[in-house]
Structure formats: C-alpha cells, structure tokens
C-alpha cells in the first residue's frame, strides 16, 4: 500500500514536469513563428542555443576522429593565430599578408592554450560560436523578410543538416568566420531595411557596418559584400526618403567602418612590408600563387565562363546537395514573382554578392577550384562554394515559406521536404568523402600529408628541448598544431631574424631539423621549396653534425649528433 | 609418417593453365628457320618461356603442341633453382620422369623423347606435356621453403613432316601456335567485320595462340617467322553462299572464308566453335553460329574453372581461383561469395582455420571445429573489385600442441570445397574508374566498331588486333560488328573507334583531343611530343554513361602517313605487351615517335583548348537563369496590372452605383 502511494506521488510529481516540458516546447514552437516586434525577433535564442549544441556535437565527432585538422590550411590558420603570442618574434606582424587577419584575431584567444591549439578545439570553439551566429543571423534575415516559421526554420536546417557545412565549422578554415560576418552584415541591413522606425546612420554603422567590416577583414568576398551593400543602402534610402542627400548619408554610415577596415589593412601592409599592395602582389599573395598555376596552363576557367559555371556549381552541388539547390532555384523564381524588385529582393541579391564574387574570381583567374568535374579533376578549394550558402539558405526559406502557405497542405509539404532532406543525408552518409566535395578535399589533403603528420607526431612524442629548425611554409610542412610544441621553440620563416642564421648554422641553434626531402619533385603548384632542405643539401657538414632520427619517403627528422 | 608439404596443391589448376598459356604464347615467338608446312628433319622448337615450381608444390606443367606429322626427339632446357637448393628436382614428359636429381643452382635438361610421350590433343593434333616439380627437403610440417625451380629456354627437337590439313576439322586442331589473318586492300564493311569477328573467334578458341592481323602484303613476311602448325585464316568477299576453302599461303595451311554481308560475320563467329572439328570435308557451306548465351550473374567455382579444390596438410596450404568481371557477362558492382565445403575432424589441441581472400584482402576467416562442414559468406567490399580478381582460399592448420616437428603419423588436415555448390553472386554495375580497367567487361558480348574516314585496311588491321587483345581477357566471345561513327556517337552502347580524326575525338569528348598537348610534368612524354612531334593515342573513357575506346593519332601539318604508322604501332604494342590488356592501366596510352608507348592519366595533360571549348556553351546557363527570372517578373507585372485594373473597375462601378441619379 505504502509503495502504491509513493508511486502515485512520483507519478503525480512527474505529470507537472511533463506538462511543463510540453508547455515549454509549445511556447518555443510559438516563438519560432511569432511576428517580429521591433528589434526583437522571437525564437532567436532557441535557434542560437540549438546551433551551439549541434556545433558542439559536430566538434566532438570531427575532433574525436582527428579530421578537423585534415586541411593543411586549417593547421596554418591555427599556427598564425598562436604565433601572435607564441613565436621567436611574436607580435601583430605575425598575422602576415597571405590571409586577411580577422579569422586569426578571433582564433587568438582560443589558441593560447596548447591543448586547444594542438587538438584543434580552439577552432572548434570559435566554429561553434560562428555556427550559432550564422544560423541565428539567417533566422533573423528570414524573419525580417516576413517569412513564417517554416521558412525561418528552413534557413536553419540548410546549415545544420549539412555535414559539409558542419565539418567546415569545426575546422580553422576561414569560411566559418567569413560566413558569420557576411550573415551578420546582412542581418543588420535587413533590420535597417525593414524597420518601421527610421534608423540613424550611426545605428546602421553599428548593426551592419561593423559585421561587414569584419567580413572585409575575413576574406575578399567581404569586399564585394560591402560594395553591393552600399549600393543597396543607397537605393533603399532613396526609395524611402526620395532624396539623394539622405541616401548618401545612410550609405556613408554603412560603408565608413568597412572602409576604415580596408584602409587599416592597406596601412598594415605598408607599415610591415613597405608596400600597401603587398597582399595583392607580394611573394606569398594569391596572385603570385595563381601565376604559377596560370603559367602551367592549369587555370582553364580563366576567360571561360562556361567552365567557370560548371566548375563552381559542381562544387556547390557537391557541398549543398541537389535537394537544397533545387529548392533555392525555385525560391529565386518565387521571390521575383512575389516581390518583384522590392527592397527584400534586393537584400537577397546582396546576400548573393559573395557568390557572384567567387564566380568572378574564378572567371578572372584569381582563384582556382577543382573537383571531380573540373579540368583537371582533383579536389581543391571546394569550400569556396560555401560563400553561396547564405544566398541558398535564404532562397530555400523563401520557397519553403511559399509552398507551406496553404494550411491544409502544410504538414504534407513539410513532411515531404524533411523526408527528401533526410534522403539526401542518407545518400551522403553512404560515401561522405566521395560525395561531399569538402570532405573529399579534406581526405585528399590528409592523405597527402600522411608522412609529415607522422613526422610531426614523432617529434611531439620525442621532443624535450633544444629547438627545431623547419620551413613551415614548404609543401606538407603545415603540421605545427599536430606537433603541439610551443612555437617559440621553432626556427621557421615566421621567426624573422632568427631564421637566416639558423639556416646557415643549424647545429648552433637547433637540436632537431624537420625537413621535406622531396624538393623539386612536386607538382608545379604545390608550394614553395623547403628552404631548410635547400640549406641542408648545400652544407657538406650537415650529415656529420646531424643524424636521421625519423624518416619517411617525403619527410625526415634529424637530430644533432652531439649536444 | 608421410609429411605433407605445406603447399600441396597450391594454385595447381590455375597455375598450370597460366603457365601453359605463357609457354604456348611464347612458342608463337619460336624461331624456326624455314618453318613451313613440311619442316626439315631435326628442326627444333625453341621457346624463351619458362615453367616454375615452388618447393613443395605439385608438378607444374607446360603443354607444347606438336603438329600432326611431327615427332619429338629430344627435350632440352635449363633448370635454375632460386633460393636454397635443398631437395630434389624432377622433370617429366607426359608423366614419365626424364630427370630426377638433387637440387642445384643450375641443372641442364636434355632428355630423349619419342612419339610415345605425346598425347593426342584431338584428331588433328598432338601435344607434349613437360612437367617440373621441386620436392623440398622437409623442414617441418608447417614451414615451407620458398625456393623455386624454373625450367628456362625449353627446346624440343623433332623429326618428320607436318601434315597438311585436308579437312576443315583438321585445320582446327586442339591447339595451334599462331594464327595470321591477312586483310585485303580496301576491304568492305562486311569483310572488316568478319575479320574482326574471326580475330575474336581465334583468340577465344586458341587462348594460347598468337593471333596476328596483317595487311595481306605483309603475310609472307609474318608467316616466315611462325612455327610449324600455324594457320592462315583469310576472309574474302563473295556474293555467293558463305563457304570455306582450304589452301596454302606463305607455306602455311590456309582457310579461306568467303561470303557477304552479315552471313560472313556469323560464319566467322562459327569458327570459334569446337564443332568445326567435326567437319570432315575440305569445304563447308552455310557456316553459321548463334552467339553463345551470356553468362549469368551467379557463377559456381566450377563454372569459373575450378572443378576440384582441395587443401590438405599443416601450415598454410592455399588455392587460387581467378575471377574476371567478364565471367559474369559484363561489369559488376559487387560480388557476394558463398563457399561450402567439408573438412576432416580437427584433432584435439590442433587448430585449423579456413580464410578467404579477395585480391589479397581478407574477406572472411573461420575456425574449423565441431562438425565436418563449413560455409563462408562474405561480401567483397566496394573498391576491392577489379577487372581481373583472385579468390584465394587458405587453410591454416597447426597440429596438436602446435608441434610442427612431429610426431610421425599425424593425420593431415584436409578441406574440400564444394566447387559446384559454392557460388559467387554478382550485381551488375560499375566498380572501376573510367579507363582501360573497364574493358573488356563493359562490352558484355557486343562490340560495335566504327572506323574513321580513310584507310579501311589499316583500320581493320588495328581494330582486329585490339579486338584480339580484348578477347584474351574476356570469358565470353565478343561479337564484333561495324557501325557508322554517327551511329556510335548517337547510341548509348560502349564501343571502339579506330582511325579517329580530331573531329571524332571532339565529338566523343575524348579526354585527349587529337591536337597539340602538353603534360603537367614535361618528363611524362618525350620532348616535342604533342607540340612538334606526332603522337598516337589509345584512349579509354566514359562518355554519356557508356565506355569508349578510341584509337587515333595527331601529326603536325597533317602528316597522315605518320599518324597511320603510330596507330598501327599502338595496336601492335597492345597485342604484344606482356600481361596483355590487363597490363594497361589509367586511361591513355600514348605512343611517341621513338621509345615505348607510355600510359598516362588524362589528368596529367594540361587541358587542351578543344576540351575547354566544350564547356563554353554552358555560359548560356546565365542567360537561361536571367530569362526565367525575367519571365517570372513579367508574369508578376501582367498579373498585378490585371488585378489593378480589376480593382479600378470595381471602384469605378461602386462610384457609379453611389452617384446621385444612378438607377433612376
């Protein structure tokens, strides 16, 4: 009897808990479909928290597997961020000029911890935040465009139900920061364009200008965003006020922060390298790298629009998936049909500026993308297709919103869409690294650095002290996070004035030498030759003073023979 | 106790076949001066081929066909032992021991043989079976020596006079060393198709023979180097009924097949059948044959050529069964292996396992314990399936207590696989990357062949040579037929294009266009090739969901003769390359003015202008997208205007209705 009473009590206790959970879900569900109220967009926090959770799970998976460090570039970004503080020559000049600085600046606080740096969790944590910001921003844009619950959630699902996107957000690649900033800028512009209250130029600068400036300092696609964004502000402000003066004031308000960011970057290049356009034409610039490829005839997209479109869209298709792209295409038609060239349509068009910029860069030969349908076919830079993600997500949202309008059909339509998305994921899951371009490229990158990674791991296990001489910029040598050794122990190109003397007399400085021994045998576009190897072969005494401690077909580790 | 060697029957069946093939193939290269229908007495058949026997392995044999009328007198050669020469080397002829001696680094073989040592291959031919066995000095019952005895440079002296065949049946004995097919000048499409079919038929019927196709003007030169017993098979156009005629050409027996249209081709196909041996007249009319039924997707080990499969002893005895995709009648995407068998009781404290490997990948492994039967079910994982595969079954057995040194009288473990009841079940589909590895299985049984414009004789020679090479790797008879280039381009069938022009290569989207090219790594081809020096290329590629083979050439300033020579040299290279068609990897075989042809991946070719230009039309996608969006906007505008007009009309009507005096 007593047991029975206790059970009933527990059940009675559980019922309110169940009721409160049900009411919480109901409340959340209603919030996700509630109309926008001024600055507040109901449901934002729900999306943000959910995305944080999904991002964390994605990190647990990829970092657990070690695939988050598959891309050599990912390891380079982690290294650049850390060497601002931890290097033979620490300082902001370590940001370099090859890449824009924002991703490294945002990574910097996370890489201070060696474990976070060497496991890649530093990038994972930033990626989780970036994923949350991206989905939240897309949700905000969808809500500001007047889309209902189905449309808003569709934008979120496009991101969160895509393994390639989730993978990239667990790495230190620049895309998570870039997309976050683009979406942030777009969300600010959407707020400004749809707000009933006239926002000031200052408010526009804060809500749209600052994220856009961050995008400008993340990747050059951000520059395209600012250009089209400025045009958008000009047109919308003119439509609203009818006066050019007001329009120019608003456009100026938006563009001033990004413009300051551009000026800062040019000044930085001037100050550090003595050339304001070092980032465009310098030794390590994309231009210099592309020149080798162009000279080798391996940039066939240059001047060939058809091949440009084919190459880019295969990357996009093998990243976003057929289902999502088909919905997005339908969304574009629906958008123009429903809204013509209204401000909301223009806003969506601005979202696509990064996509257009990526296409233009490919057509002009400023970037190279390779996939299994390109010429030649290999895997290279497929993640650039992710710049189209915001546009695709918004267009999908527009279409989903449209087709779920009839309440009678809504459950069926939503069910069918979810089933199709699940089928797409199931198909990907059968062969993820064969069917998702971003993952295929990661695997290829990892396979190409198997030897250097093994060497780095060996050094991680055996290094105690004495310094390491290596040319981290050479092909396959971007393995410092895997090595997991404080960067101040390493004599490399980033060591500035320490590197030259160490090359001349390695034994005086470094107990260990990490070297790529395949110099001159690699492909034309495979990166700079290992300066350490070059110095080593020209030094007849090297083999007397050092002995091989670890060897692979491409990489060797030498240890000083006597201390 | 008899201590069983650890590899008692290792690869005995398949190995014997392979070695016999190799040996007889090599016999095609025999140098027999004056090898004509009636060779002088005392002539020798000499071969540079060899037969090898691993220590402990069963006897390995080499079959030497002997033309009717000839009688062998001596067998000569050298046996070389690699590894530790510990044990006994034994050579036999038709099972009769002609040499048994202690192993040494080098052992000469020179033994007398006679007609009694021959076995009848069929009514029209005889053969000599030379065997080699290396009985290793036993170490333990589990460990086997890895020493090998190899019989090199086998030569057979013979006497007598080769018998000239007088019936069609005698023309096709059980084995022949070589068959030559001369191609007349300017052959019609029916003759070309029949020659290609005959080439496939001969390669199918005589897998060990050297089948060569030459322009008829080169027949004498080619025949001069062929061994006795070789045959000439000619195809000529004749408007009468299809018939055969026996003759002599260049000193060799010749069969002339005449006829026209498709009957000529089906008659040529009939030559692949053993039933022709039943023809006891010198001329046969109305020769025809239906295409054999395509093999199914379920094949037993027996169907695959392994009639008995038994493993016995301790250690790791194993057996090998070759499995090609063509044995399933076409390309397959996956294979399920189901093996059934029985085994002797495993003694107490002994251990025994049976393991199944696919191309050296372990598919499954089972402990043999209670009971006397076993089954193995395993799927071949994606990526492990190639055009030619090997299924290896290994018994790993340890005697009681793991003591490999004794005691005497230990019962050997034995495993017998039920070859009729053990099946391989395949699923039709693709498993290999586009390239040479997809051939010949991608054809199934049908090979449509299209010629480029120009020299039909050269195209026929090249096409028939390629078909012969493909046939050697195909378990089923390839049915070759001529189609127009337009028809092939417009169809969805896999096919072969020979004598392709630059236009044809462009039209078929070949990975290497017949135009100037360079490779990413300049060292891949000779300096100048593709820019100033001509090149010939055989390409294997996927186009429109089917696979194509394309043979063509490019030469600066339209040097057609040079281009033709390069194509012929490529076809000839493929015919004679060691390892046959299976040795071709990647998707391009490029021949150069000097040096050997090189295999390339089209990815190492810097994209040619003709290739990149193929993509330019896709630029219209943008136009299409703009058009669709424009139409959507136009439709919106029209509908909005209509709606505005309707609203205006409604307002006007309302106003009119409320106007004073309205309705009065």
PDB file of N, CA, C and O in Angstrom, chain B residues 424-445:
ATOM      1  N   UNK B 424      29.486 -17.523 -56.521  1.00  0.00           N
ATOM      2  CA  UNK B 424      29.771 -16.093 -56.463  1.00  0.00           C
ATOM      3  C   UNK B 424      28.591 -15.400 -57.132  1.00  0.00           C
ATOM      4  O   UNK B 424      28.270 -15.690 -58.287  1.00  0.00           O
ATOM      5  N   UNK B 425      27.963 -14.513 -56.396  1.00  0.00           N
ATOM      6  CA  UNK B 425      26.795 -13.823 -56.926  1.00  0.00           C
ATOM      7  C   UNK B 425      27.140 -12.354 -57.108  1.00  0.00           C
ATOM      8  O   UNK B 425      27.508 -11.674 -56.147  1.00  0.00           O
ATOM      9  N   UNK B 426      27.030 -11.896 -58.341  1.00  0.00           N
ATOM     10  CA  UNK B 426      27.422 -10.515 -58.640  1.00  0.00           C
ATOM     11  C   UNK B 426      26.200  -9.656 -58.900  1.00  0.00           C
ATOM     12  O   UNK B 426      25.109 -10.166 -59.164  1.00  0.00           O
ATOM     13  N   UNK B 427      26.416  -8.369 -58.794  1.00  0.00           N
ATOM     14  CA  UNK B 427      25.360  -7.403 -59.115  1.00  0.00           C
ATOM     15  C   UNK B 427      25.874  -6.557 -60.273  1.00  0.00           C
ATOM     16  O   UNK B 427      27.008  -6.064 -60.236  1.00  0.00           O
ATOM     17  N   UNK B 428      25.081  -6.419 -61.288  1.00  0.00           N
ATOM     18  CA  UNK B 428      25.504  -5.652 -62.450  1.00  0.00           C
ATOM     19  C   UNK B 428      25.701  -4.188 -62.091  1.00  0.00           C
ATOM     20  O   UNK B 428      24.900  -3.602 -61.361  1.00  0.00           O
ATOM     21  N   UNK B 429      26.768  -3.588 -62.561  1.00  0.00           N
ATOM     22  CA  UNK B 429      27.047  -2.180 -62.267  1.00  0.00           C
ATOM     23  C   UNK B 429      28.506  -1.897 -62.479  1.00  0.00           C
ATOM     24  O   UNK B 429      29.253  -2.738 -62.972  1.00  0.00           O
ATOM     25  N   UNK B 430      28.911  -0.718 -62.117  1.00  0.00           N
ATOM     26  CA  UNK B 430      30.307  -0.312 -62.309  1.00  0.00           C
ATOM     27  C   UNK B 430      31.065  -0.369 -61.005  1.00  0.00           C
ATOM     28  O   UNK B 430      30.504  -0.142 -59.939  1.00  0.00           O
ATOM     29  N   UNK B 431      32.328  -0.690 -61.091  1.00  0.00           N
ATOM     30  CA  UNK B 431      33.141  -0.734 -59.876  1.00  0.00           C
ATOM     31  C   UNK B 431      34.512  -0.129 -60.080  1.00  0.00           C
ATOM     32  O   UNK B 431      35.202   0.166 -59.127  1.00  0.00           O
ATOM     33  N   UNK B 432      34.898   0.053 -61.325  1.00  0.00           N
ATOM     34  CA  UNK B 432      36.237   0.601 -61.563  1.00  0.00           C
ATOM     35  C   UNK B 432      36.127   1.975 -62.199  1.00  0.00           C
ATOM     36  O   UNK B 432      35.152   2.299 -62.868  1.00  0.00           O
ATOM     37  N   UNK B 433      37.163   2.750 -61.964  1.00  0.00           N
ATOM     38  CA  UNK B 433      37.242   4.099 -62.510  1.00  0.00           C
ATOM     39  C   UNK B 433      37.321   4.016 -64.035  1.00  0.00           C
ATOM     40  O   UNK B 433      37.882   3.056 -64.567  1.00  0.00           O
ATOM     41  N   UNK B 434      36.786   5.021 -64.701  1.00  0.00           N
ATOM     42  CA  UNK B 434      36.835   5.003 -66.169  1.00  0.00           C
ATOM     43  C   UNK B 434      38.275   4.869 -66.634  1.00  0.00           C
ATOM     44  O   UNK B 434      39.178   5.510 -66.109  1.00  0.00           O
ATOM     45  N   UNK B 435      38.483   4.013 -67.616  1.00  0.00           N
ATOM     46  CA  UNK B 435      39.839   3.780 -68.123  1.00  0.00           C
ATOM     47  C   UNK B 435      39.936   2.378 -68.693  1.00  0.00           C
ATOM     48  O   UNK B 435      38.915   1.707 -68.891  1.00  0.00           O
ATOM     49  N   UNK B 436      41.148   1.952 -68.957  1.00  0.00           N
ATOM     50  CA  UNK B 436      41.345   0.641 -69.580  1.00  0.00           C
ATOM     51  C   UNK B 436      40.803  -0.500 -68.718  1.00  0.00           C
ATOM     52  O   UNK B 436      40.411  -1.538 -69.234  1.00  0.00           O
ATOM     53  N   UNK B 437      40.789  -0.290 -67.398  1.00  0.00           N
ATOM     54  CA  UNK B 437      40.358  -1.366 -66.498  1.00  0.00           C
ATOM     55  C   UNK B 437      38.895  -1.728 -66.695  1.00  0.00           C
ATOM     56  O   UNK B 437      38.445  -2.765 -66.231  1.00  0.00           O
ATOM     57  N   UNK B 438      38.127  -0.885 -67.362  1.00  0.00           N
ATOM     58  CA  UNK B 438      36.699  -1.204 -67.565  1.00  0.00           C
ATOM     59  C   UNK B 438      36.489  -2.136 -68.757  1.00  0.00           C
ATOM     60  O   UNK B 438      35.368  -2.567 -69.009  1.00  0.00           O
ATOM     61  N   UNK B 439      37.574  -2.373 -69.480  1.00  0.00           N
ATOM     62  CA  UNK B 439      37.451  -3.220 -70.667  1.00  0.00           C
ATOM     63  C   UNK B 439      38.100  -4.570 -70.383  1.00  0.00           C
ATOM     64  O   UNK B 439      39.077  -4.635 -69.645  1.00  0.00           O
ATOM     65  N   UNK B 440      37.656  -5.655 -70.983  1.00  0.00           N
ATOM     66  CA  UNK B 440      36.563  -5.746 -71.961  1.00  0.00           C
ATOM     67  C   UNK B 440      35.180  -5.921 -71.352  1.00  0.00           C
ATOM     68  O   UNK B 440      34.188  -5.954 -72.076  1.00  0.00           O
ATOM     69  N   UNK B 441      35.090  -6.033 -70.016  1.00  0.00           N
ATOM     70  CA  UNK B 441      33.804  -6.427 -69.448  1.00  0.00           C
ATOM     71  C   UNK B 441      32.686  -5.446 -69.767  1.00  0.00           C
ATOM     72  O   UNK B 441      31.516  -5.830 -69.824  1.00  0.00           O
ATOM     73  N   UNK B 442      33.043  -4.175 -69.992  1.00  0.00           N
ATOM     74  CA  UNK B 442      31.997  -3.189 -70.257  1.00  0.00           C
ATOM     75  C   UNK B 442      31.252  -3.495 -71.551  1.00  0.00           C
ATOM     76  O   UNK B 442      30.119  -3.073 -71.747  1.00  0.00           O
ATOM     77  N   UNK B 443      31.897  -4.241 -72.459  1.00  0.00           N
ATOM     78  CA  UNK B 443      31.241  -4.595 -73.720  1.00  0.00           C
ATOM     79  C   UNK B 443      30.173  -5.661 -73.530  1.00  0.00           C
ATOM     80  O   UNK B 443      29.291  -5.793 -74.371  1.00  0.00           O
ATOM     81  N   UNK B 444      30.264  -6.433 -72.477  1.00  0.00           N
ATOM     82  CA  UNK B 444      29.403  -7.606 -72.399  1.00  0.00           C
ATOM     83  C   UNK B 444      29.839  -8.540 -73.503  1.00  0.00           C
ATOM     84  O   UNK B 444      30.965  -9.023 -73.521  1.00  0.00           O
ATOM     85  N   UNK B 445      28.982  -8.749 -74.477  1.00  0.00           N
ATOM     86  CA  UNK B 445      29.366  -9.583 -75.620  1.00  0.00           C
ATOM     87  C   UNK B 445      29.431  -8.798 -76.923  1.00  0.00           C
ATOM     88  O   UNK B 445      29.947  -9.287 -77.917  1.00  0.00           O
TER      89      UNK B 445
END
